[in-house]
């Protein structure tokens, strides 16, 4: 009998916790429904994300915050719309969690040539737009730096394979020319990258790359061409 009061108190505490988590999840779902309704209105989307973050951060217990995240994300993801799934991730996850979730799968797909330039450009543009729209500029910075870091860990050949899939030939030519103009540029490495692209691009793509590369070189370096 002595244990009965303690058991009752334990049950009451559990019920209180469940109620609190249920309330937090419901509040998250209500804000997610609002996000769906205002989708496309960037000012309203920004305001909705800010209200959700403020509501979640005001909760006392970690379990409540997780419940709020669950309620918000589940409803958005449940629509089956990729843009809303990306929004759920951008809003609910931290910058580091967001980058970890997105970058490695993207690099893997690019390595296997299962992500064409149109797709990866649109995908990155969507994530950037969503993060900026909901006021999560830091997410973009961490996403881009994490993606760069993961690509930089690859061999030069693998890097150029990824870049050729992720970037238009003209844009890659201009970017490589910019690298060539840096004071500490390793021209042997840059030439190696260009030679690798010769084997990746078809004739038309390489001509576009080469033209952009040469056009982007500064006058003092204009003798540096891809035809060495």
PDB file of C-alpha atoms in Angstrom:
ATOM      1  CA  UNK A   1       0.000   0.000   0.000  1.00  0.00           C
ATOM      2  CA  UNK A   2       2.911   2.351   0.635  1.00  0.00           C
ATOM      3  CA  UNK A   3       3.795   2.161  -3.008  1.00  0.00           C
ATOM      4  CA  UNK A   4       0.356   3.215  -4.194  1.00  0.00           C
ATOM      5  CA  UNK A   5       0.764   6.988  -3.711  1.00  0.00           C
ATOM      6  CA  UNK A   6       4.131   6.854  -5.483  1.00  0.00           C
ATOM      7  CA  UNK A   7       2.590   4.853  -8.321  1.00  0.00           C
ATOM      8  CA  UNK A   8      -0.270   7.316  -8.626  1.00  0.00           C
ATOM      9  CA  UNK A   9       2.155  10.228  -8.721  1.00  0.00           C
ATOM     10  CA  UNK A  10       4.215   8.449 -11.378  1.00  0.00           C
ATOM     11  CA  UNK A  11       1.122   7.842 -13.509  1.00  0.00           C
ATOM     12  CA  UNK A  12       0.003  11.421 -13.082  1.00  0.00           C
ATOM     13  CA  UNK A  13       3.447  12.664 -14.170  1.00  0.00           C
ATOM     14  CA  UNK A  14       3.358  10.383 -17.212  1.00  0.00           C
ATOM     15  CA  UNK A  15      -0.108  11.585 -18.191  1.00  0.00           C
ATOM     16  CA  UNK A  16       0.997  15.198 -17.767  1.00  0.00           C
ATOM     17  CA  UNK A  17       4.007  14.573 -19.993  1.00  0.00           C
ATOM     18  CA  UNK A  18       1.905  12.848 -22.646  1.00  0.00           C
ATOM     19  CA  UNK A  19      -0.610  15.653 -22.576  1.00  0.00           C
ATOM     20  CA  UNK A  20       2.113  18.261 -22.912  1.00  0.00           C
ATOM     21  CA  UNK A  21       3.695  16.422 -25.844  1.00  0.00           C
ATOM     22  CA  UNK A  22       0.324  15.919 -27.492  1.00  0.00           C
ATOM     23  CA  UNK A  23      -0.432  19.611 -27.168  1.00  0.00           C
ATOM     24  CA  UNK A  24       2.955  20.556 -28.639  1.00  0.00           C
ATOM     25  CA  UNK A  25       2.492  18.197 -31.556  1.00  0.00           C
ATOM     26  CA  UNK A  26      -0.980  19.587 -32.230  1.00  0.00           C
ATOM     27  CA  UNK A  27       0.349  23.146 -32.202  1.00  0.00           C
ATOM     28  CA  UNK A  28       3.029  22.087 -34.660  1.00  0.00           C
ATOM     29  CA  UNK A  29       0.420  20.537 -36.957  1.00  0.00           C
ATOM     30  CA  UNK A  30      -1.724  23.674 -36.818  1.00  0.00           C
ATOM     31  CA  UNK A  31       1.197  25.834 -37.921  1.00  0.00           C
ATOM     32  CA  UNK A  32       2.089  23.327 -40.643  1.00  0.00           C
ATOM     33  CA  UNK A  33      -1.461  23.520 -41.981  1.00  0.00           C
ATOM     34  CA  UNK A  34      -1.132  27.281 -42.071  1.00  0.00           C
ATOM     35  CA  UNK A  35       2.144  26.969 -43.994  1.00  0.00           C
ATOM     36  CA  UNK A  36       0.403  24.809 -46.605  1.00  0.00           C
ATOM     37  CA  UNK A  37      -2.353  27.384 -46.964  1.00  0.00           C
ATOM     38  CA  UNK A  38      -0.008  30.355 -47.388  1.00  0.00           C
ATOM     39  CA  UNK A  39       2.497  28.531 -49.595  1.00  0.00           C
ATOM     40  CA  UNK A  40       3.829  30.849 -52.286  1.00  0.00           C
ATOM     41  CA  UNK A  41       3.352  34.011 -50.228  1.00  0.00           C
ATOM     42  CA  UNK A  42       6.957  34.521 -49.156  1.00  0.00           C
ATOM     43  CA  UNK A  43       6.174  37.057 -46.427  1.00  0.00           C
ATOM     44  CA  UNK A  44       3.574  34.754 -44.890  1.00  0.00           C
ATOM     45  CA  UNK A  45       5.905  31.752 -45.176  1.00  0.00           C
ATOM     46  CA  UNK A  46       8.628  33.672 -43.352  1.00  0.00           C
ATOM     47  CA  UNK A  47       6.200  34.702 -40.620  1.00  0.00           C
ATOM     48  CA  UNK A  48       4.879  31.161 -40.241  1.00  0.00           C
ATOM     49  CA  UNK A  49       8.371  29.684 -39.847  1.00  0.00           C
ATOM     50  CA  UNK A  50       9.249  32.357 -37.291  1.00  0.00           C
ATOM     51  CA  UNK A  51       6.114  31.593 -35.265  1.00  0.00           C
ATOM     52  CA  UNK A  52       6.844  27.879 -35.318  1.00  0.00           C
ATOM     53  CA  UNK A  53      10.444  28.357 -34.167  1.00  0.00           C
ATOM     54  CA  UNK A  54       9.321  30.751 -31.413  1.00  0.00           C
ATOM     55  CA  UNK A  55       6.633  28.319 -30.266  1.00  0.00           C
ATOM     56  CA  UNK A  56       8.983  25.337 -30.268  1.00  0.00           C
ATOM     57  CA  UNK A  57      11.782  27.187 -28.486  1.00  0.00           C
ATOM     58  CA  UNK A  58       9.369  28.347 -25.790  1.00  0.00           C
ATOM     59  CA  UNK A  59       8.638  24.757 -24.788  1.00  0.00           C
ATOM     60  CA  UNK A  60      10.321  23.611 -21.606  1.00  0.00           C
ATOM     61  CA  UNK A  61      11.052  19.947 -22.215  1.00  0.00           C
ATOM     62  CA  UNK A  62      13.073  18.333 -25.032  1.00  0.00           C
ATOM     63  CA  UNK A  63      10.236  15.856 -25.579  1.00  0.00           C
ATOM     64  CA  UNK A  64       7.841  18.727 -26.172  1.00  0.00           C
ATOM     65  CA  UNK A  65      10.160  20.299 -28.726  1.00  0.00           C
ATOM     66  CA  UNK A  66      10.547  16.973 -30.513  1.00  0.00           C
ATOM     67  CA  UNK A  67       6.774  16.575 -30.531  1.00  0.00           C
ATOM     68  CA  UNK A  68       6.357  20.044 -32.044  1.00  0.00           C
ATOM     69  CA  UNK A  69       8.918  19.189 -34.729  1.00  0.00           C
ATOM     70  CA  UNK A  70       7.147  15.922 -35.425  1.00  0.00           C
ATOM     71  CA  UNK A  71       3.745  17.542 -35.755  1.00  0.00           C
ATOM     72  CA  UNK A  72       5.020  20.288 -38.071  1.00  0.00           C
ATOM     73  CA  UNK A  73       7.206  18.091 -40.283  1.00  0.00           C
ATOM     74  CA  UNK A  74       4.826  15.132 -40.557  1.00  0.00           C
ATOM     75  CA  UNK A  75       2.007  17.204 -41.985  1.00  0.00           C
ATOM     76  CA  UNK A  76       4.220  18.975 -44.530  1.00  0.00           C
ATOM     77  CA  UNK A  77       5.939  15.766 -45.647  1.00  0.00           C
ATOM     78  CA  UNK A  78       2.590  13.980 -45.788  1.00  0.00           C
ATOM     79  CA  UNK A  79       1.450  16.217 -48.636  1.00  0.00           C
ATOM     80  CA  UNK A  80       3.800  14.342 -50.960  1.00  0.00           C
ATOM     81  CA  UNK A  81       5.109  17.618 -52.388  1.00  0.00           C
ATOM     82  CA  UNK A  82       8.907  17.807 -52.574  1.00  0.00           C
ATOM     83  CA  UNK A  83       8.974  21.550 -51.964  1.00  0.00           C
ATOM     84  CA  UNK A  84       7.081  21.109 -48.689  1.00  0.00           C
ATOM     85  CA  UNK A  85       9.311  18.207 -47.673  1.00  0.00           C
ATOM     86  CA  UNK A  86      12.355  20.417 -48.219  1.00  0.00           C
ATOM     87  CA  UNK A  87      10.662  23.213 -46.259  1.00  0.00           C
ATOM     88  CA  UNK A  88      10.014  20.853 -43.349  1.00  0.00           C
ATOM     89  CA  UNK A  89      13.680  19.904 -43.246  1.00  0.00           C
ATOM     90  CA  UNK A  90      14.857  23.517 -43.589  1.00  0.00           C
ATOM     91  CA  UNK A  91      12.642  24.716 -40.754  1.00  0.00           C
ATOM     92  CA  UNK A  92      12.830  21.820 -38.292  1.00  0.00           C
ATOM     93  CA  UNK A  93      16.488  20.810 -38.622  1.00  0.00           C
ATOM     94  CA  UNK A  94      19.547  22.716 -37.444  1.00  0.00           C
ATOM     95  CA  UNK A  95      21.944  24.033 -40.133  1.00  0.00           C
ATOM     96  CA  UNK A  96      24.343  21.133 -39.544  1.00  0.00           C
ATOM     97  CA  UNK A  97      21.592  18.495 -39.542  1.00  0.00           C
ATOM     98  CA  UNK A  98      20.144  19.964 -42.725  1.00  0.00           C
ATOM     99  CA  UNK A  99      23.510  19.922 -44.521  1.00  0.00           C
ATOM    100  CA  UNK A 100      24.310  16.375 -43.379  1.00  0.00           C
ATOM    101  CA  UNK A 101      20.946  15.149 -44.638  1.00  0.00           C
ATOM    102  CA  UNK A 102      21.272  16.773 -48.065  1.00  0.00           C
ATOM    103  CA  UNK A 103      24.922  16.808 -49.112  1.00  0.00           C
ATOM    104  CA  UNK A 104      26.173  13.220 -49.037  1.00  0.00           C
ATOM    105  CA  UNK A 105      23.213  11.783 -51.007  1.00  0.00           C
ATOM    106  CA  UNK A 106      23.641  14.575 -53.554  1.00  0.00           C
ATOM    107  CA  UNK A 107      27.358  13.832 -53.995  1.00  0.00           C
ATOM    108  CA  UNK A 108      26.638  10.102 -54.289  1.00  0.00           C
ATOM    109  CA  UNK A 109      24.056  10.699 -57.031  1.00  0.00           C
ATOM    110  CA  UNK A 110      26.426  13.006 -58.903  1.00  0.00           C
ATOM    111  CA  UNK A 111      29.218  10.435 -58.664  1.00  0.00           C
ATOM    112  CA  UNK A 112      26.907   7.809 -60.170  1.00  0.00           C
ATOM    113  CA  UNK A 113      25.725  10.302 -62.836  1.00  0.00           C
ATOM    114  CA  UNK A 114      22.140   9.918 -61.641  1.00  0.00           C
ATOM    115  CA  UNK A 115      21.681  13.659 -61.092  1.00  0.00           C
ATOM    116  CA  UNK A 116      21.821  15.770 -64.261  1.00  0.00           C
ATOM    117  CA  UNK A 117      22.737  19.458 -64.362  1.00  0.00           C
ATOM    118  CA  UNK A 118      19.157  20.671 -64.689  1.00  0.00           C
ATOM    119  CA  UNK A 119      18.079  18.594 -61.705  1.00  0.00           C
ATOM    120  CA  UNK A 120      20.915  19.504 -59.341  1.00  0.00           C
ATOM    121  CA  UNK A 121      20.722  23.188 -60.284  1.00  0.00           C
ATOM    122  CA  UNK A 122      16.975  23.252 -59.626  1.00  0.00           C
ATOM    123  CA  UNK A 123      17.406  21.242 -56.414  1.00  0.00           C
ATOM    124  CA  UNK A 124      20.028  23.584 -54.973  1.00  0.00           C
ATOM    125  CA  UNK A 125      18.072  26.639 -56.104  1.00  0.00           C
ATOM    126  CA  UNK A 126      14.956  25.309 -54.356  1.00  0.00           C
ATOM    127  CA  UNK A 127      16.792  24.668 -51.090  1.00  0.00           C
ATOM    128  CA  UNK A 128      18.477  28.070 -51.203  1.00  0.00           C
ATOM    129  CA  UNK A 129      15.172  29.809 -51.917  1.00  0.00           C
ATOM    130  CA  UNK A 130      13.350  27.967 -49.148  1.00  0.00           C
ATOM    131  CA  UNK A 131      16.054  28.659 -46.566  1.00  0.00           C
ATOM    132  CA  UNK A 132      16.219  32.344 -47.448  1.00  0.00           C
ATOM    133  CA  UNK A 133      12.426  32.605 -47.549  1.00  0.00           C
ATOM    134  CA  UNK A 134      11.985  31.213 -44.045  1.00  0.00           C
ATOM    135  CA  UNK A 135      14.852  33.310 -42.706  1.00  0.00           C
ATOM    136  CA  UNK A 136      17.412  30.520 -42.334  1.00  0.00           C
ATOM    137  CA  UNK A 137      20.349  32.101 -44.144  1.00  0.00           C
ATOM    138  CA  UNK A 138      22.781  30.149 -41.973  1.00  0.00           C
ATOM    139  CA  UNK A 139      21.386  26.900 -43.414  1.00  0.00           C
ATOM    140  CA  UNK A 140      22.514  28.002 -46.896  1.00  0.00           C
ATOM    141  CA  UNK A 141      26.021  28.838 -45.713  1.00  0.00           C
ATOM    142  CA  UNK A 142      26.456  25.499 -43.941  1.00  0.00           C
ATOM    143  CA  UNK A 143      24.895  23.577 -46.831  1.00  0.00           C
ATOM    144  CA  UNK A 144      27.238  25.114 -49.401  1.00  0.00           C
ATOM    145  CA  UNK A 145      30.368  24.807 -47.241  1.00  0.00           C
ATOM    146  CA  UNK A 146      29.554  21.180 -46.365  1.00  0.00           C
ATOM    147  CA  UNK A 147      28.970  20.324 -50.011  1.00  0.00           C
ATOM    148  CA  UNK A 148      32.292  21.944 -50.985  1.00  0.00           C
ATOM    149  CA  UNK A 149      34.106  20.115 -48.186  1.00  0.00           C
ATOM    150  CA  UNK A 150      32.718  16.740 -49.208  1.00  0.00           C
ATOM    151  CA  UNK A 151      33.648  17.272 -52.861  1.00  0.00           C
ATOM    152  CA  UNK A 152      37.141  18.465 -51.884  1.00  0.00           C
ATOM    153  CA  UNK A 153      37.740  15.147 -50.133  1.00  0.00           C
ATOM    154  CA  UNK A 154      37.425  13.346 -53.491  1.00  0.00           C
ATOM    155  CA  UNK A 155      40.236  12.757 -55.962  1.00  0.00           C
ATOM    156  CA  UNK A 156      40.681  15.344 -58.720  1.00  0.00           C
ATOM    157  CA  UNK A 157      39.094  13.002 -61.240  1.00  0.00           C
ATOM    158  CA  UNK A 158      36.084  12.411 -59.003  1.00  0.00           C
ATOM    159  CA  UNK A 159      35.805  16.134 -58.292  1.00  0.00           C
ATOM    160  CA  UNK A 160      35.660  17.009 -61.982  1.00  0.00           C
ATOM    161  CA  UNK A 161      33.121  14.271 -62.551  1.00  0.00           C
ATOM    162  CA  UNK A 162      30.915  15.847 -59.879  1.00  0.00           C
ATOM    163  CA  UNK A 163      31.472  19.394 -61.121  1.00  0.00           C
ATOM    164  CA  UNK A 164      30.708  18.397 -64.715  1.00  0.00           C
ATOM    165  CA  UNK A 165      27.380  16.968 -63.568  1.00  0.00           C
ATOM    166  CA  UNK A 166      26.494  19.832 -61.229  1.00  0.00           C
ATOM    167  CA  UNK A 167      27.598  22.848 -63.300  1.00  0.00           C
ATOM    168  CA  UNK A 168      27.030  24.048 -66.843  1.00  0.00           C
ATOM    169  CA  UNK A 169      30.212  23.934 -69.001  1.00  0.00           C
ATOM    170  CA  UNK A 170      30.327  27.729 -69.394  1.00  0.00           C
ATOM    171  CA  UNK A 171      29.940  28.283 -65.657  1.00  0.00           C
ATOM    172  CA  UNK A 172      32.622  25.705 -64.870  1.00  0.00           C
ATOM    173  CA  UNK A 173      34.956  27.353 -67.391  1.00  0.00           C
ATOM    174  CA  UNK A 174      34.497  30.754 -65.761  1.00  0.00           C
ATOM    175  CA  UNK A 175      34.994  29.275 -62.282  1.00  0.00           C
ATOM    176  CA  UNK A 176      38.179  27.468 -63.252  1.00  0.00           C
ATOM    177  CA  UNK A 177      39.507  30.643 -64.896  1.00  0.00           C
ATOM    178  CA  UNK A 178      38.893  32.484 -61.635  1.00  0.00           C
ATOM    179  CA  UNK A 179      40.936  29.835 -59.816  1.00  0.00           C
ATOM    180  CA  UNK A 180      43.707  30.272 -62.387  1.00  0.00           C
ATOM    181  CA  UNK A 181      43.945  33.984 -61.632  1.00  0.00           C
ATOM    182  CA  UNK A 182      44.578  33.541 -57.923  1.00  0.00           C
ATOM    183  CA  UNK A 183      48.113  34.497 -56.774  1.00  0.00           C
ATOM    184  CA  UNK A 184      48.759  31.002 -55.444  1.00  0.00           C
ATOM    185  CA  UNK A 185      47.162  29.183 -58.378  1.00  0.00           C
ATOM    186  CA  UNK A 186      48.614  25.761 -59.154  1.00  0.00           C
ATOM    187  CA  UNK A 187      48.499  25.889 -62.943  1.00  0.00           C
ATOM    188  CA  UNK A 188      49.653  22.286 -63.273  1.00  0.00           C
ATOM    189  CA  UNK A 189      46.666  21.148 -61.246  1.00  0.00           C
ATOM    190  CA  UNK A 190      44.294  23.405 -63.174  1.00  0.00           C
ATOM    191  CA  UNK A 191      45.634  22.017 -66.453  1.00  0.00           C
ATOM    192  CA  UNK A 192      45.124  18.504 -65.065  1.00  0.00           C
ATOM    193  CA  UNK A 193      41.513  19.368 -64.297  1.00  0.00           C
ATOM    194  CA  UNK A 194      41.038  20.677 -67.832  1.00  0.00           C
ATOM    195  CA  UNK A 195      42.511  17.519 -69.301  1.00  0.00           C
ATOM    196  CA  UNK A 196      40.130  15.413 -67.215  1.00  0.00           C
ATOM    197  CA  UNK A 197      37.207  17.424 -68.567  1.00  0.00           C
ATOM    198  CA  UNK A 198      38.340  16.624 -72.103  1.00  0.00           C
ATOM    199  CA  UNK A 199      37.526  13.015 -71.362  1.00  0.00           C
ATOM    200  CA  UNK A 200      34.208  13.789 -69.659  1.00  0.00           C
ATOM    201  CA  UNK A 201      32.648  16.351 -71.982  1.00  0.00           C
ATOM    202  CA  UNK A 202      31.592  15.726 -75.550  1.00  0.00           C
ATOM    203  CA  UNK A 203      33.128  17.950 -78.234  1.00  0.00           C
ATOM    204  CA  UNK A 204      30.430  20.624 -78.051  1.00  0.00           C
ATOM    205  CA  UNK A 205      30.445  20.792 -74.259  1.00  0.00           C
ATOM    206  CA  UNK A 206      34.217  21.082 -74.092  1.00  0.00           C
ATOM    207  CA  UNK A 207      34.210  23.841 -76.728  1.00  0.00           C
ATOM    208  CA  UNK A 208      31.708  25.781 -74.607  1.00  0.00           C
ATOM    209  CA  UNK A 209      33.822  25.235 -71.490  1.00  0.00           C
ATOM    210  CA  UNK A 210      37.027  26.235 -73.297  1.00  0.00           C
ATOM    211  CA  UNK A 211      35.516  29.413 -74.726  1.00  0.00           C
ATOM    212  CA  UNK A 212      34.230  30.493 -71.309  1.00  0.00           C
ATOM    213  CA  UNK A 213      37.545  29.667 -69.637  1.00  0.00           C
ATOM    214  CA  UNK A 214      39.619  31.688 -72.092  1.00  0.00           C
ATOM    215  CA  UNK A 215      37.165  34.589 -72.114  1.00  0.00           C
ATOM    216  CA  UNK A 216      37.219  34.819 -68.321  1.00  0.00           C
ATOM    217  CA  UNK A 217      40.993  35.011 -68.006  1.00  0.00           C
ATOM    218  CA  UNK A 218      42.332  38.452 -67.220  1.00  0.00           C
ATOM    219  CA  UNK A 219      44.498  40.170 -69.929  1.00  0.00           C
ATOM    220  CA  UNK A 220      47.688  39.350 -68.057  1.00  0.00           C
ATOM    221  CA  UNK A 221      46.866  35.675 -68.186  1.00  0.00           C
ATOM    222  CA  UNK A 222      45.250  35.523 -71.598  1.00  0.00           C
ATOM    223  CA  UNK A 223      48.128  33.447 -72.947  1.00  0.00           C
ATOM    224  CA  UNK A 224      47.021  30.637 -70.597  1.00  0.00           C
ATOM    225  CA  UNK A 225      44.705  28.569 -72.774  1.00  0.00           C
ATOM    226  CA  UNK A 226      43.284  25.093 -72.570  1.00  0.00           C
ATOM    227  CA  UNK A 227      45.115  24.017 -75.715  1.00  0.00           C
ATOM    228  CA  UNK A 228      48.500  23.442 -74.114  1.00  0.00           C
TER     229      UNK A 228
END
